């Protein structure tokens, strides 16, 4: 009995820091040649077998409980030390790429942001007034036939915007002047989809309204933009043009970057590429939006994104931009 009391104390005091010493404990006390088995073997030599049986049974339970406790304490540790190698590099996170249309749009935006323009956005589903009427395009004006428009079937007053000018119209209606905004977005025209044209595409428009804004401001701002965007070595020219919402109006060309002005297929042998349209905001547009055209003047401009993106990245089919083919998309850098 004295021996068993000493064994109990030894078991209670035992501690194990790893799986190996837990296993040693099991072999010593509970194994087939362990001390519990040994003590049971003594049964034949004792007189009070019932009492001795109870004592051994209790002792075996103490050893078993201690073994379970040691096992649960060390298992947690062993998982950390043996199953996770903390020196391994972490799993890499797959990095996406930016869409070429976004890259192009962001480059344009950041040039104008440096001149103090703020980004503004607006709805792609618009009412007729904000898309056409406010822009000096009254009902039955022939200019409305120039663009084939998607109308909402349930309400023919609603349409998919044909340009992002609705953003500027809504900004002018707010009545907070001066206004200096750059307006990127998707626009829609009911055109047959082909390699050259699509029924939706992207635009950036800009608007600057304040007292004393002049055509010289327009010219110098867009000159700066073209040099920043296409390089200081390109030649730039302004051509008179017509838009119902600006007067006077002008389009801007740069010397063809492919043939350096000599004439090629891309510039249709002219040596020039058209990059944007612009003009002084028509007084009717200002008054339609509650701005006094006798006090304020302004200029506006608009440019498409797809065509310059095709040129810059050497892409030959506009449909690739909206097919979401990862083999196409992952070719563009994730910068900007
Ligand atoms: C082009 C030409 C242009 C505008 C857009 C504009 C907007 C308002 C008032 C006056 Cl709210 N004008 N926008 C002006 C001139 C040209 O776009 O070729 N776009 C792709």
Short mmCIF file of N, CA, C and O in Angstrom, two decimals, residues 2 5 26 35 44 56 60-61 71 81 89 99 102 139 146 150 155 157 161 177 198 221 267 296:
data_model
loop_
_atom_site.label_atom_id
_atom_site.label_comp_id
_atom_site.label_asym_id
_atom_site.label_seq_id
_atom_site.Cartn_x
_atom_site.Cartn_y
_atom_site.Cartn_z
N UNK A 2 1.99 1.17 0.75
CA UNK A 2 2.91 2.31 0.82
C UNK A 2 3.49 2.59 -0.57
O UNK A 2 3.56 3.73 -1.02
N UNK A 5 0.94 4.35 -2.80
CA UNK A 5 0.84 5.78 -2.46
C UNK A 5 1.98 6.56 -3.10
O UNK A 5 1.78 7.67 -3.62
N UNK A 26 2.94 6.59 -20.79
CA UNK A 26 2.01 5.51 -21.07
C UNK A 26 2.67 4.14 -20.95
O UNK A 26 2.12 3.22 -20.32
N UNK A 35 3.57 -0.78 -15.00
CA UNK A 35 3.44 -1.02 -13.56
C UNK A 35 2.02 -1.38 -13.13
O UNK A 35 1.83 -2.13 -12.17
N UNK A 44 -2.48 -12.61 -7.09
CA UNK A 44 -2.44 -14.00 -6.61
C UNK A 44 -1.73 -14.13 -5.26
O UNK A 44 -1.93 -15.10 -4.54
N UNK A 56 -6.22 -1.30 -6.75
CA UNK A 56 -5.54 -1.31 -8.06
C UNK A 56 -6.40 -0.61 -9.12
O UNK A 56 -5.91 0.18 -9.94
N UNK A 60 -5.34 2.49 -11.34
CA UNK A 60 -5.32 2.45 -12.79
C UNK A 60 -6.09 3.65 -13.39
O UNK A 60 -5.65 4.27 -14.36
N UNK A 61 -7.22 3.98 -12.73
CA UNK A 61 -8.01 5.13 -13.20
C UNK A 61 -7.24 6.44 -13.07
O UNK A 61 -7.32 7.31 -13.94
N UNK A 71 -1.93 14.04 -22.67
CA UNK A 71 -2.11 13.97 -24.11
C UNK A 71 -2.77 15.24 -24.65
O UNK A 71 -2.31 15.85 -25.63
N UNK A 81 4.07 23.23 -33.56
CA UNK A 81 5.50 23.08 -33.82
C UNK A 81 5.79 22.13 -34.97
O UNK A 81 6.75 22.31 -35.68
N UNK A 89 7.41 31.02 -46.61
CA UNK A 89 6.75 32.26 -47.05
C UNK A 89 5.24 32.06 -47.11
O UNK A 89 4.78 30.93 -47.33
N UNK A 99 -8.12 47.25 -66.21
CA UNK A 99 -8.68 47.22 -67.56
C UNK A 99 -8.07 48.37 -68.37
O UNK A 99 -7.90 49.46 -67.85
N UNK A 102 -9.83 51.57 -68.12
CA UNK A 102 -9.60 52.26 -66.85
C UNK A 102 -8.24 52.95 -66.84
O UNK A 102 -8.11 54.08 -66.34
N UNK A 139 -36.72 69.13 -79.08
CA UNK A 139 -37.40 68.04 -79.79
C UNK A 139 -37.39 68.28 -81.30
O UNK A 139 -37.51 69.41 -81.75
N UNK A 146 -28.75 62.35 -85.25
CA UNK A 146 -27.36 62.00 -85.46
C UNK A 146 -26.97 60.81 -84.57
O UNK A 146 -26.10 60.03 -84.91
N UNK A 150 -30.98 54.43 -77.32
CA UNK A 150 -31.73 53.35 -76.67
C UNK A 150 -32.75 53.98 -75.72
O UNK A 150 -32.36 54.63 -74.75
N UNK A 155 -40.96 53.58 -70.35
CA UNK A 155 -41.13 55.02 -70.23
C UNK A 155 -40.24 55.71 -71.26
O UNK A 155 -39.05 55.88 -71.05
N UNK A 157 -39.62 58.56 -71.98
CA UNK A 157 -38.91 59.76 -71.55
C UNK A 157 -37.52 59.40 -71.00
O UNK A 157 -36.67 60.25 -70.83
N UNK A 161 -27.95 57.18 -71.58
CA UNK A 161 -27.28 58.43 -72.01
C UNK A 161 -26.38 58.18 -73.22
O UNK A 161 -25.72 57.15 -73.32
N UNK A 177 -21.03 77.90 -58.22
CA UNK A 177 -20.01 78.31 -59.19
C UNK A 177 -18.77 78.84 -58.47
O UNK A 177 -18.89 79.31 -57.35
N UNK A 198 -19.11 49.85 -81.24
CA UNK A 198 -19.87 49.06 -80.27
C UNK A 198 -21.10 49.85 -79.83
O UNK A 198 -21.15 51.07 -80.01
N UNK A 221 -5.62 75.11 -72.05
CA UNK A 221 -5.89 73.93 -71.21
C UNK A 221 -5.77 72.65 -72.04
O UNK A 221 -5.12 71.69 -71.62
N UNK A 267 -4.46 57.04 -89.94
CA UNK A 267 -4.87 58.45 -90.05
C UNK A 267 -5.51 58.74 -91.40
O UNK A 267 -5.71 59.90 -91.75
N UNK A 296 -21.56 84.71 -66.64
CA UNK A 296 -20.62 83.57 -66.68
C UNK A 296 -20.39 83.08 -68.10
O UNK A 296 -21.29 83.12 -68.95
#
